[in-house]
Coordinates of C-alpha atoms (C1' of nucleotides) in Angstrom, one line a residue:
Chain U
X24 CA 11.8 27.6 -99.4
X25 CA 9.9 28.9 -96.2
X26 CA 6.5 26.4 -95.5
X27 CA 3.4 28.1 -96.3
X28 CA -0.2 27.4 -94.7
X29 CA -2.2 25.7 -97.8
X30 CA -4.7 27.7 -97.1
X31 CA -3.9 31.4 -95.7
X32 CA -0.6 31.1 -97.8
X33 CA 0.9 32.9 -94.4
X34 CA 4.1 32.1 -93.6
X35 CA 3.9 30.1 -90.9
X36 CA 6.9 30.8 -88.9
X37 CA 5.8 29.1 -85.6
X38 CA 4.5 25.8 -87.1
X39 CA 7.6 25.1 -89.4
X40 CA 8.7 22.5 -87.7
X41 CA 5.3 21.1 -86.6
X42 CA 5.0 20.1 -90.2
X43 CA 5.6 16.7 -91.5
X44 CA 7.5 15.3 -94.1
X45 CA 6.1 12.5 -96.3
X46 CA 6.7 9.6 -98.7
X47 CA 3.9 9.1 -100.1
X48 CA 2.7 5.2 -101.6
X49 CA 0.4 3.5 -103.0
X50 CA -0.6 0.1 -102.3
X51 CA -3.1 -1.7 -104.6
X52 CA -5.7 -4.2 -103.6
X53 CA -5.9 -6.2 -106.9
X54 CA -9.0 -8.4 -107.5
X55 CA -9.5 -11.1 -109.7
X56 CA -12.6 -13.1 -110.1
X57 CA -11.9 -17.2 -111.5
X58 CA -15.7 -17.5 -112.5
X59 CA -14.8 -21.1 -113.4
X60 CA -14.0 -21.5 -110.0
X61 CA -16.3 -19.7 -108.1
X62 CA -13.0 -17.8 -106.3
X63 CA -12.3 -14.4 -105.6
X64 CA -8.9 -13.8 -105.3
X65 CA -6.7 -11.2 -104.1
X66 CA -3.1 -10.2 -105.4
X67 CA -0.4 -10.6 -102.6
X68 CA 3.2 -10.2 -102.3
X69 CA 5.4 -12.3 -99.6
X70 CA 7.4 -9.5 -98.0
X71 CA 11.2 -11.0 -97.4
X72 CA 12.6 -7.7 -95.6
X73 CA 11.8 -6.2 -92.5
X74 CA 9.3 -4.9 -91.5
X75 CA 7.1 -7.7 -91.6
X76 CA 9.1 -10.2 -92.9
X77 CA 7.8 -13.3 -94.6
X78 CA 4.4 -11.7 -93.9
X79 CA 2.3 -11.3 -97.1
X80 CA 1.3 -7.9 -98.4
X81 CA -0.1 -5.5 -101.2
X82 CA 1.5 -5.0 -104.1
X83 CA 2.5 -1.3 -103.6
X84 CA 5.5 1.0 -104.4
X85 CA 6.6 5.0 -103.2
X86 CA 5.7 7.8 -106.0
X87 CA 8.2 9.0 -107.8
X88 CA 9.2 12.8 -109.0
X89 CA 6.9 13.7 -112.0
X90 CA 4.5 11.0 -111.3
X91 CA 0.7 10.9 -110.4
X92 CA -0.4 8.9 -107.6
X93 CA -2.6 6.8 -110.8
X94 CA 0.2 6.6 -112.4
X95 CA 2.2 5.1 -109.5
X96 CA -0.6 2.5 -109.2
X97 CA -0.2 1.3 -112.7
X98 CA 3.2 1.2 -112.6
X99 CA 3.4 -1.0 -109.1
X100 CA 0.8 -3.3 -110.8
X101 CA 2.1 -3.7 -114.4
X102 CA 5.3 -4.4 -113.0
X103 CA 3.9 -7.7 -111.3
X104 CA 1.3 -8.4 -113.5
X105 CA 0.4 -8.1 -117.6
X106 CA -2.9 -7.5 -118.2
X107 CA -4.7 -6.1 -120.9
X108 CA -7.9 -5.3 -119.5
X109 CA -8.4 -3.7 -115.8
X110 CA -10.3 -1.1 -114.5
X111 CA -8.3 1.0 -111.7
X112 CA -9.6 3.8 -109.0
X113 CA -8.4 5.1 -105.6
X114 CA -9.5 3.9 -102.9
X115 CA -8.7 5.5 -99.3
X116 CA -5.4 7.4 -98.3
X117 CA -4.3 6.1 -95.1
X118 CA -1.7 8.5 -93.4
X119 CA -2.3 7.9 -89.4
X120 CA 0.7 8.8 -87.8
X121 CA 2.4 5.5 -86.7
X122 CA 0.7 3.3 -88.8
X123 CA 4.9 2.2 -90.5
X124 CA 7.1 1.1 -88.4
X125 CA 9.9 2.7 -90.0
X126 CA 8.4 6.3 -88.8
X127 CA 10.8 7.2 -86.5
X128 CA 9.6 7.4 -82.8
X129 CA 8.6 11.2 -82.1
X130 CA 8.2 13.8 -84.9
X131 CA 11.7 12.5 -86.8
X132 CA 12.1 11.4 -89.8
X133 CA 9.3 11.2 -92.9
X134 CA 5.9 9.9 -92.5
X135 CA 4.5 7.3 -95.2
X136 CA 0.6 8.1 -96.8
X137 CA -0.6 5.1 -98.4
X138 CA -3.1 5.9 -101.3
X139 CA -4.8 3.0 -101.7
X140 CA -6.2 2.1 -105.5
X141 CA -8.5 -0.4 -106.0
X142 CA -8.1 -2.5 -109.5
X143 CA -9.9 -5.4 -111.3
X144 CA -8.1 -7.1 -113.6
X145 CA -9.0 -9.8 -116.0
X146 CA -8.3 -13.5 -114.1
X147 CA -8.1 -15.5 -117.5
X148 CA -5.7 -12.8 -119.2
X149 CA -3.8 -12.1 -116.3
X150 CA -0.3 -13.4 -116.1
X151 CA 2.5 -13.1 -113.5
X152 CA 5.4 -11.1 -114.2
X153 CA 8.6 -13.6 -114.4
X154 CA 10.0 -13.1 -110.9
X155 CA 13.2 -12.8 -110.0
X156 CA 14.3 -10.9 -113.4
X157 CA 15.0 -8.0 -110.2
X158 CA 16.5 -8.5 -107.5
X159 CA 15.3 -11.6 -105.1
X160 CA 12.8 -13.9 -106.4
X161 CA 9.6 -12.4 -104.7
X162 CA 6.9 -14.9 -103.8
X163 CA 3.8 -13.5 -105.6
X164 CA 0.3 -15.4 -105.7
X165 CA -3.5 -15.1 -105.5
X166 CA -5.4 -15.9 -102.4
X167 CA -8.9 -16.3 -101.9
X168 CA -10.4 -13.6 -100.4
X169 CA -12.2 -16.0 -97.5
X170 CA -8.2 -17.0 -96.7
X171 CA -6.1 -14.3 -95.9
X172 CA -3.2 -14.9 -94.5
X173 CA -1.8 -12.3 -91.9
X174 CA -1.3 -9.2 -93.5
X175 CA 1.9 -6.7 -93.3
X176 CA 0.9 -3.0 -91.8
X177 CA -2.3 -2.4 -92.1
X178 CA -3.0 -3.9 -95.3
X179 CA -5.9 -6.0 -94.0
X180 CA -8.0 -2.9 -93.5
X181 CA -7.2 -1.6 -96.5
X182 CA -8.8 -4.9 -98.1
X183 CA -11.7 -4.9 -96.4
X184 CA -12.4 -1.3 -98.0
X185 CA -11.6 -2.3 -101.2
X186 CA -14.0 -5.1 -100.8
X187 CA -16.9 -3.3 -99.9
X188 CA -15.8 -0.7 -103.1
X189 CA -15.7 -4.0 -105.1
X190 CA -19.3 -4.8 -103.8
X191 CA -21.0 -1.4 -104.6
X192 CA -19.6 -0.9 -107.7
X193 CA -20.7 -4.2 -109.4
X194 CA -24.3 -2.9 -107.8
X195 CA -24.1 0.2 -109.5
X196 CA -21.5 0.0 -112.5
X197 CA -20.6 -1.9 -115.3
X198 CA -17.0 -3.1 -114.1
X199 CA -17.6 -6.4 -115.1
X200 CA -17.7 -6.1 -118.6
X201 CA -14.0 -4.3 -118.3
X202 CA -12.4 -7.8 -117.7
X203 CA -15.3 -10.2 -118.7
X204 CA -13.9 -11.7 -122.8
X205 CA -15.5 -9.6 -125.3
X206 CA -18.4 -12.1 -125.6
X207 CA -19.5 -14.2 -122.8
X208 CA -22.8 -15.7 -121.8
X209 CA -25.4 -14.6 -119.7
X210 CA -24.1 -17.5 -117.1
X211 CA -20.7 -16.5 -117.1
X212 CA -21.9 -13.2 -115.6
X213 CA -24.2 -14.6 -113.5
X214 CA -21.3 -16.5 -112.1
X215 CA -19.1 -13.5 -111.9
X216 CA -21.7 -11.9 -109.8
X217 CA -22.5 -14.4 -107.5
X218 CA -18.8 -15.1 -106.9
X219 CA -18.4 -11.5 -105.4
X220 CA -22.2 -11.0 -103.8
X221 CA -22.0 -14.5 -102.8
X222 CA -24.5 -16.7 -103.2
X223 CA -28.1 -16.7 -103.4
X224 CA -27.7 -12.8 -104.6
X225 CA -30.5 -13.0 -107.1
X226 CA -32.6 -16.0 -108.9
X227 CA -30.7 -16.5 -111.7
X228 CA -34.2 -16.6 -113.6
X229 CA -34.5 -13.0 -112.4
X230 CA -31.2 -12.0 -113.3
X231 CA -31.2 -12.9 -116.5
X232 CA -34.8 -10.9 -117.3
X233 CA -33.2 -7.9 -115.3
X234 CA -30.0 -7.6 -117.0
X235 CA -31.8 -8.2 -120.6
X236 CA -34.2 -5.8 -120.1
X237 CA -31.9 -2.8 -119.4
X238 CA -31.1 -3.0 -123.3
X239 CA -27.2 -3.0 -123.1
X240 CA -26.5 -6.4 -123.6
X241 CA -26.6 -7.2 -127.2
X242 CA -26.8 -10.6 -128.9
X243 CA -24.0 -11.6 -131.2
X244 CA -25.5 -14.7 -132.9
X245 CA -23.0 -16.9 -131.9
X246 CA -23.6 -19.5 -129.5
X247 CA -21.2 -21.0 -126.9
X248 CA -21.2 -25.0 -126.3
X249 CA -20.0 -25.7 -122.9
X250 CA -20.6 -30.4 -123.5
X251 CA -23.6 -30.5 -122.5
X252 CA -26.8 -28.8 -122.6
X253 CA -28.8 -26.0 -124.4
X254 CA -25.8 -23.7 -126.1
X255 CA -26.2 -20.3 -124.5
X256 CA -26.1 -17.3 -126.6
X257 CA -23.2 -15.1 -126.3
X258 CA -23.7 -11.4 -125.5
X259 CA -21.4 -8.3 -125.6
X260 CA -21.4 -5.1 -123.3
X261 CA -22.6 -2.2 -125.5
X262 CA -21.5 1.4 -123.8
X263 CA -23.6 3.4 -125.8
X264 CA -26.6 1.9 -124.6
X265 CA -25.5 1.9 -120.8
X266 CA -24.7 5.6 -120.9
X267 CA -28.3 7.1 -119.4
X268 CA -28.0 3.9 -116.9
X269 CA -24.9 5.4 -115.0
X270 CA -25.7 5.3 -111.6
X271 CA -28.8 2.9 -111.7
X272 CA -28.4 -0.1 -109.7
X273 CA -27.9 -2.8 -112.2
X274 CA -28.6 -5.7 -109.3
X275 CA -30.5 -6.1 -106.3
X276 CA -28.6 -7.7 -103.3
Chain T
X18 CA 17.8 7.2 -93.7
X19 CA 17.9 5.7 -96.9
X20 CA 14.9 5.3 -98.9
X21 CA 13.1 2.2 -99.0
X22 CA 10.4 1.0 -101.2
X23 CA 7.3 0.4 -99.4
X24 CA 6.2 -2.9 -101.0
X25 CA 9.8 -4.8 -101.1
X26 CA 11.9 -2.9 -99.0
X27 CA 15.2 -3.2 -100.6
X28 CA 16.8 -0.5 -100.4
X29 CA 16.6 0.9 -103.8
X30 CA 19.4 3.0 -104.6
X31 CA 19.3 3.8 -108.4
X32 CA 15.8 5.2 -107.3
X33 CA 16.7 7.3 -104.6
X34 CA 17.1 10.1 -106.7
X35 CA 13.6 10.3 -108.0
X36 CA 11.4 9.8 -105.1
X37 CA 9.3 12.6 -104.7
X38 CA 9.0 14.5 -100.8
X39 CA 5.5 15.6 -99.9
X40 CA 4.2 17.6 -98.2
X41 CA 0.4 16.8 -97.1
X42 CA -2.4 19.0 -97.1
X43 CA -6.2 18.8 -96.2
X44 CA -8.8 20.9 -97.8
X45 CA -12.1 20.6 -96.2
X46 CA -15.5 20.6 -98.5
X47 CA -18.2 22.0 -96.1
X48 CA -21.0 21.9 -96.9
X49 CA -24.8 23.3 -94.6
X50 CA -28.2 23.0 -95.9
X51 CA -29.9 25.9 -94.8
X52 CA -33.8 25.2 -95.0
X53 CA -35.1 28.3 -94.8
X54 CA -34.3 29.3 -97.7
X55 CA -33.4 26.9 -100.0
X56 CA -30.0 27.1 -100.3
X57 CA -27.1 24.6 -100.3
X58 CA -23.7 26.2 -99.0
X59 CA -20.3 25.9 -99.3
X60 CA -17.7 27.7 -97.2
X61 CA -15.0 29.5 -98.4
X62 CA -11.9 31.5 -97.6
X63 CA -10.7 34.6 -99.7
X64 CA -7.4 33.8 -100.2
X65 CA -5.2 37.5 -99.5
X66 CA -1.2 36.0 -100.8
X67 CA -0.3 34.3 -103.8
X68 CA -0.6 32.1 -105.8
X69 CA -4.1 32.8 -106.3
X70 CA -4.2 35.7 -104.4
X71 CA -7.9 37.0 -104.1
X72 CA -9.1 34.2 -105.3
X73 CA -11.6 31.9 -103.1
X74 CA -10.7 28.5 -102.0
X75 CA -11.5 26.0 -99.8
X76 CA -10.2 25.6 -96.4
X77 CA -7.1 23.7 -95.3
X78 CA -4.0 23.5 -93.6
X79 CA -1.1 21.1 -93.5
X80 CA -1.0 18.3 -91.6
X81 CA 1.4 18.2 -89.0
X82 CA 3.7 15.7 -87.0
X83 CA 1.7 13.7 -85.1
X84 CA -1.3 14.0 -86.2
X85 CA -3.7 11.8 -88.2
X86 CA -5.3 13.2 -91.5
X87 CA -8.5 13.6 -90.2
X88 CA -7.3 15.3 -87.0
X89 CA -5.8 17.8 -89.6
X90 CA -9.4 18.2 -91.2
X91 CA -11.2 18.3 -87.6
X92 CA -8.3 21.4 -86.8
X93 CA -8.7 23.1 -89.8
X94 CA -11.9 23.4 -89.4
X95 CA -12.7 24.3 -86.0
X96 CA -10.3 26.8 -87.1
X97 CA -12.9 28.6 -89.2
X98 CA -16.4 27.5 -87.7
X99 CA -18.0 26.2 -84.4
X100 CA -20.2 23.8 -84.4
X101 CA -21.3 21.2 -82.2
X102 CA -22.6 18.5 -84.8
X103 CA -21.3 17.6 -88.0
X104 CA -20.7 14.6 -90.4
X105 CA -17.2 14.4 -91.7
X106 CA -15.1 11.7 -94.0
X107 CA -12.5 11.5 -96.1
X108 CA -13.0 12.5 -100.3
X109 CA -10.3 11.9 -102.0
X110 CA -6.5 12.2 -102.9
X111 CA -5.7 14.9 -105.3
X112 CA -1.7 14.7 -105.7
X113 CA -0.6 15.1 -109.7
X114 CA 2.3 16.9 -109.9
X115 CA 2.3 20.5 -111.0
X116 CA -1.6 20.5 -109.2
X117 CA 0.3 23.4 -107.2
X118 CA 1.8 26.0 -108.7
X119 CA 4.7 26.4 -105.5
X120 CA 5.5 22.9 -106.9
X121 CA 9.2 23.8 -108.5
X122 CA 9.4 23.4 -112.1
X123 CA 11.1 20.1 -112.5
X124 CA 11.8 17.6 -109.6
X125 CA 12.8 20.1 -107.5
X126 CA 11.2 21.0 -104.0
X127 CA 8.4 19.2 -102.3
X128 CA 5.3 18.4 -103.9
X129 CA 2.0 19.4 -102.3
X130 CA -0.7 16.3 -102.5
X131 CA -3.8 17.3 -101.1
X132 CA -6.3 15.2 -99.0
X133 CA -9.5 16.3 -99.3
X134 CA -12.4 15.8 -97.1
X135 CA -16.1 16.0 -97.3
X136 CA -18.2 17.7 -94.4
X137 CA -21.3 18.9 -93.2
X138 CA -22.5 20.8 -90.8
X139 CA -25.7 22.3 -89.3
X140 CA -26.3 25.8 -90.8
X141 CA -28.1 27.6 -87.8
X142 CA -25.7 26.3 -85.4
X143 CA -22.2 27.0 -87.1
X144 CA -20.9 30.1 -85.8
X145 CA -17.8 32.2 -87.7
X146 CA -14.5 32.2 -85.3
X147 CA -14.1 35.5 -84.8
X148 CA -12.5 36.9 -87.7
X149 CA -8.8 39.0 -87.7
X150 CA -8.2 37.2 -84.2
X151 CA -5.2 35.8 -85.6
X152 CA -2.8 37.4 -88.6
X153 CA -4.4 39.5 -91.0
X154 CA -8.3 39.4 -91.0
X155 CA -9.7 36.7 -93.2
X156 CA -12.9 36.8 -95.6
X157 CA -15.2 33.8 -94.7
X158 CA -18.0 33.1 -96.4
X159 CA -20.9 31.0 -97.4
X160 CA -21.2 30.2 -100.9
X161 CA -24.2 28.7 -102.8
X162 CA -23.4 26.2 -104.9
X163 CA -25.1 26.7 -107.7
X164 CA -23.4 30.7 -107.9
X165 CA -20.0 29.8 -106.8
X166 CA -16.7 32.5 -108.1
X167 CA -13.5 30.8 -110.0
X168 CA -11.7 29.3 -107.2
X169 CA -8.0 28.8 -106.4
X170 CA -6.0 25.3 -107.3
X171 CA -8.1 22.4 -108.5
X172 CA -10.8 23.5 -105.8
X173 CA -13.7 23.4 -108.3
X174 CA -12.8 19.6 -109.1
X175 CA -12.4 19.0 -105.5
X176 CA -15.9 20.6 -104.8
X177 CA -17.6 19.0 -108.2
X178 CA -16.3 15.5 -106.3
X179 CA -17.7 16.4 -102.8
X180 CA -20.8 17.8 -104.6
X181 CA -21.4 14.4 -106.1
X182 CA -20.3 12.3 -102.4
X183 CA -23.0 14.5 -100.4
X184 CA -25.6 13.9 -103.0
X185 CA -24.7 9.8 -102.7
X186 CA -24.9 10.0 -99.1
X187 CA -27.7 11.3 -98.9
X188 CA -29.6 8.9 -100.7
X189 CA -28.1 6.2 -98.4
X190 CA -27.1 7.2 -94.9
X191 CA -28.9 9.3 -92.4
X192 CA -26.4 11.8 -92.5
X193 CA -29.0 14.3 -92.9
X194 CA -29.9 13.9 -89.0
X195 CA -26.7 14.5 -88.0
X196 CA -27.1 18.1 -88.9
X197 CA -30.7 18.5 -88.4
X198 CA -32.0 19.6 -85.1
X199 CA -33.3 17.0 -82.7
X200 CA -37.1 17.0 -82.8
X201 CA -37.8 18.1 -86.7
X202 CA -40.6 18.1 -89.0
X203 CA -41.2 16.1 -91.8
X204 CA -41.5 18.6 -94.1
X205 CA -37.9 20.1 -92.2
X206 CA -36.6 17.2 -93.6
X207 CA -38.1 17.4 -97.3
X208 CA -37.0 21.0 -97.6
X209 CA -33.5 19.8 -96.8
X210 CA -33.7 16.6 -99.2
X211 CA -34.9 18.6 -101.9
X212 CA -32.6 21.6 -101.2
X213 CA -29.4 19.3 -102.2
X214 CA -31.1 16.7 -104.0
X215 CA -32.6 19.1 -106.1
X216 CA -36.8 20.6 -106.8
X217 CA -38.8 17.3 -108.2
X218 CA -36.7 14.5 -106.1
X219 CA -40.1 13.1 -104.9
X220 CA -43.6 13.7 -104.0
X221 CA -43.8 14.9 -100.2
X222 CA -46.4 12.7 -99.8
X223 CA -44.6 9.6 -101.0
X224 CA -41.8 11.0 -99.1
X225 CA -43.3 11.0 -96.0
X226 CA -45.2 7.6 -96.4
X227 CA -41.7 5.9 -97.9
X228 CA -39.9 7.6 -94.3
X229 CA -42.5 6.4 -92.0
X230 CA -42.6 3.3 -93.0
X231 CA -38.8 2.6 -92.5
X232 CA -39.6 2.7 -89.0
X233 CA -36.6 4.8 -87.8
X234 CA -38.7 7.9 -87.4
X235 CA -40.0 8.6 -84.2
X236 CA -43.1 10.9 -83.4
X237 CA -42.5 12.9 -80.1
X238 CA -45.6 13.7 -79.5
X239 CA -44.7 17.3 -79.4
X240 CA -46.4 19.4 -82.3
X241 CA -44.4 22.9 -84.0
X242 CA -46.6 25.8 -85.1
X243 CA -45.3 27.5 -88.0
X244 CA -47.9 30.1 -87.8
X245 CA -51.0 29.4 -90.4
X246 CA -51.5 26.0 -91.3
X247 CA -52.3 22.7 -89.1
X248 CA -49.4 21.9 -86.7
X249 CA -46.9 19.4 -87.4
X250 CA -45.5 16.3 -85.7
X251 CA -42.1 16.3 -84.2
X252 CA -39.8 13.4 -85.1
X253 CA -36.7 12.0 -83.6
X254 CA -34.1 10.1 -85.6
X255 CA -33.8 6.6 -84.0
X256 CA -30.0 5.6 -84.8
X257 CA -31.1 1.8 -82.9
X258 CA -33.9 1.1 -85.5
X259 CA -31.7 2.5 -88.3
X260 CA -29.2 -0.2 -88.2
X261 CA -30.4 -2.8 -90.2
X262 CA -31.2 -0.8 -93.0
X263 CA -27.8 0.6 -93.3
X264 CA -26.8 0.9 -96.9
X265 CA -30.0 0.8 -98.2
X266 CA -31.6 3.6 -100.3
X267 CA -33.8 5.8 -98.4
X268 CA -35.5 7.6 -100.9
X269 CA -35.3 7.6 -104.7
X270 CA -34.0 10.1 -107.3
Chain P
dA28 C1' -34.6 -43.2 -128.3
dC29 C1' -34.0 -41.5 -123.8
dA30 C1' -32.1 -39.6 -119.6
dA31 C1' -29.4 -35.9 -118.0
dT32 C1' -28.1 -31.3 -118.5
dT33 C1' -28.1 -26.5 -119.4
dA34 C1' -30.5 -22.4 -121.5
dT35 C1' -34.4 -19.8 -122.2
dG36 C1' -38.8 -17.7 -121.8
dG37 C1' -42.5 -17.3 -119.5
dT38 C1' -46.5 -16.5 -115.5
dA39 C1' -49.0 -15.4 -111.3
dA40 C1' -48.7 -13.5 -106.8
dT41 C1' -46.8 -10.0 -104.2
dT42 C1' -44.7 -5.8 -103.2
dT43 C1' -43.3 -1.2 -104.4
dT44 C1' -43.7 3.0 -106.7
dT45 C1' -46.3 6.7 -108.6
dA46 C1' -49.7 10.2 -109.1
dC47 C1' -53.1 11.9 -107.1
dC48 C1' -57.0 13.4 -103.7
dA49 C1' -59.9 14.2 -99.3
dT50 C1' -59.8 15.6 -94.9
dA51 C1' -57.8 17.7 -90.5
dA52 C1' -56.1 21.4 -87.8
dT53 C1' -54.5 25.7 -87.5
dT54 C1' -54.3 31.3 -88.5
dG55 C1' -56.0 35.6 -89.9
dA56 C1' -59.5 38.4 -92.0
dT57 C1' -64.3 39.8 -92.2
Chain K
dA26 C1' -68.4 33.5 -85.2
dT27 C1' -67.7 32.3 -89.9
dC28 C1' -64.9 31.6 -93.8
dA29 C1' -61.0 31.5 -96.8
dA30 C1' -56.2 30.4 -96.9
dT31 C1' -52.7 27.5 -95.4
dT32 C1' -50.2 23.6 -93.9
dA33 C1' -50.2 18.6 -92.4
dT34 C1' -51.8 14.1 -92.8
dG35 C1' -53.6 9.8 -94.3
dG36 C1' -55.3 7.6 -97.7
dT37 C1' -56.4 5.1 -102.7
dA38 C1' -56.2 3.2 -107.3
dA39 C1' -53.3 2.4 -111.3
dA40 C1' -48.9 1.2 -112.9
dA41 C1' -44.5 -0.9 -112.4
dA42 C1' -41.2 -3.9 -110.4
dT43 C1' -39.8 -7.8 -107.7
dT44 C1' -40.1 -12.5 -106.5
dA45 C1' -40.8 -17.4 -106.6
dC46 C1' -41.6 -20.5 -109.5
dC47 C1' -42.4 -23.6 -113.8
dA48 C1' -42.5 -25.4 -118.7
dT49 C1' -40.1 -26.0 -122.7
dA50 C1' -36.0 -26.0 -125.9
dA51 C1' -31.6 -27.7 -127.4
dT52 C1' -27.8 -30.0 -126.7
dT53 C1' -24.6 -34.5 -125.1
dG54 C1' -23.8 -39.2 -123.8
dT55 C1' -25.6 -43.8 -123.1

DNA sequence: ACAATTATGGTAATTTTTACCATAATTGAT
DNA sequence: ATCAATTATGGTAAAAATTACCATAATTGT
């Protein structure tokens, strides 16, 4: 099959072999917020293979025929992890030339696109797929996302942007509730949110009156007892009522 | 070279088989706000072979050894347009299979994943490359986007996608000066707020009170006649003073 | 019964947003 | 030269939102 310009559809006899050959994967940057902790952690692999052996990385794997680059990313993740409830979008696609060391030198062999996703899965839920059922026992852990170890490739930029995505989309959409329990109390989200703003994001005071006020947190009734003090009320995320608030910031950093 | 998987790196042999080949593609969303008259453009080519032959699409090409994904976007569009200032980033990975229809049938041949990428560009400054200077004489042409034709691929998805980054941008990042001349009117700059924001975004003089008081806009001293009508102050976008109110809103929807 | 603890619901001061309006400076017609 | 039309500019008052607090309620453990 002669290589056609996307675009003009020309054949392009004098670029053919200009054009590069990829493998295209996607690596995941995983996020998990402990809210009894105050932690927020990352999902990391310890690579035992060259390149960058012993060096920790993203979970990530190469896309397969008949597969969509989302479904690559669940697949890479579910096989690691079980988890019922996660939200999952892309992130960045990071294709410089060079950027894996197993590119051959000069215009040989295939180039590897990274399509980053970004996921949030549920920290309480969320348990680790019994390792060495493959092949080697592969080290997999959280770490906190102030304590990164050195990163394989360039994984560590492709954190950073998934922790700035992390960042505006708690401002602006209603992640948390995708991996908060189905109740939880108004300080358990407070918590949530201060564990990825950091602190001193909002009053909690303030919070509270904000997040009540935009009419999509709903009161069960029940009440949760944590020893001691006041029992909270426990709320649930309604949908319906968050539909015309798409796009509104929900908090103020 | 055997085939690896990106994340482990053992060499995964009951896999090989099913890794899918790429080939990578960019396909630029450009986008000019012409003031004048209202109108929010999009270019695009008139495709002239199959598949989608007379259809419109957007502009691309495919990326080539050596070259980073964004160089690709830079070439392909100084391919079509010259233009000494524009904004450009990266959109977003479209690469399901079967999204292109030269995609064999069944895990056959490469599969096409297309990068797209979001830019914009001043309107009275972007000049057409002489057309028909290469193969076959091309159809350019800027498109409003409210009035656009069926388009080639999953272009309209792609655009619907840029439509919505350009619209977030704006609200947060002074991309607009980018593109605007360097000494412009307030009002130059509400014409081209409200041309992509849409009519109603906000009271011009709110707007111009909201702007001022940011601090980032600089007054000249130089006045423009626009025939009738009291003259109007020249500003200059200060990028120094802008800093620390990167990422927040600058005007309101 | 009382201190400690956590949750909740307020309030007043401040700031921001919104919807207007009055005036200034120009052009073109009479 | 005068006046209407036009565009730019700088306000203001009412409404709404944000912020920094504080008082009280309901529980546990001593």
């Amino acid at each position: 099959m002669p290589k056609r310009d996307l675009e003009s559809n020309v054949v392009s006899l004098q670029h053919s072999a200009q054009l590069a050959d990829f493998k295209v994967g996607v690596d995941n940057v995983i996020f998990s917020v402990d809210i009894e902790q105050n932690r927020l952690l990352i999902l990391l692999i310890l690579r035992q293979e060259p390149p960058f052996s012993d060096r920790w990385s993203l979970p990530g794997t190469l896309v397969r025929n008949g597969e969509s680059l989302e479904d690559a990313a669940h697949r890479s993740l579910s096989e690691k992890v079980q988890v019922q409830n996660l939200y999952l979008e892309q992130l960045y696609s990071f294709g410089g030339p060079g950027r894996d060391p197993r590119e051959a030198p000069e215009s040989f062999g295939d180039r590897y696109l990274s399509v980053s996703y970004f996921a949030l899965v549920s920290h309480s839920e969320a348990q680790f797929i019994a390792e060495g059922a493959k092949k080697g026992a592969k080290k997999i852990a959280w770490h906190e996302v102030g304590q990164l170890p050195e990163l394989a490739f360039d994984h560590r930029e492709i954190i950073n942007y998934g922790y700035m995505r992390l960042k505006n989309k708690l401002e602006y959409s209603p992640i948390a509730f995708e991996v908060l329990p189905q109740k939880f109390t108004l300080n358990d989200l407070y918590q949530f949110y201060e564990t990825v703003l950091g602190q001193n994001f909002s009053d909690y005071s303030n919070f509270r009156t904000r997040l009540l006020k935009l009419g999509f947190l709903l009161d069960t009734g029940h009440k949760a007892s944590r020893g001691a003090g006041r029992p909270a009320s426990l709320y649930r995320f309604d949908a319906i009522a968050f539909e015309p608030l798409k796009n509104k910031p929900l908090v103020f950093v």
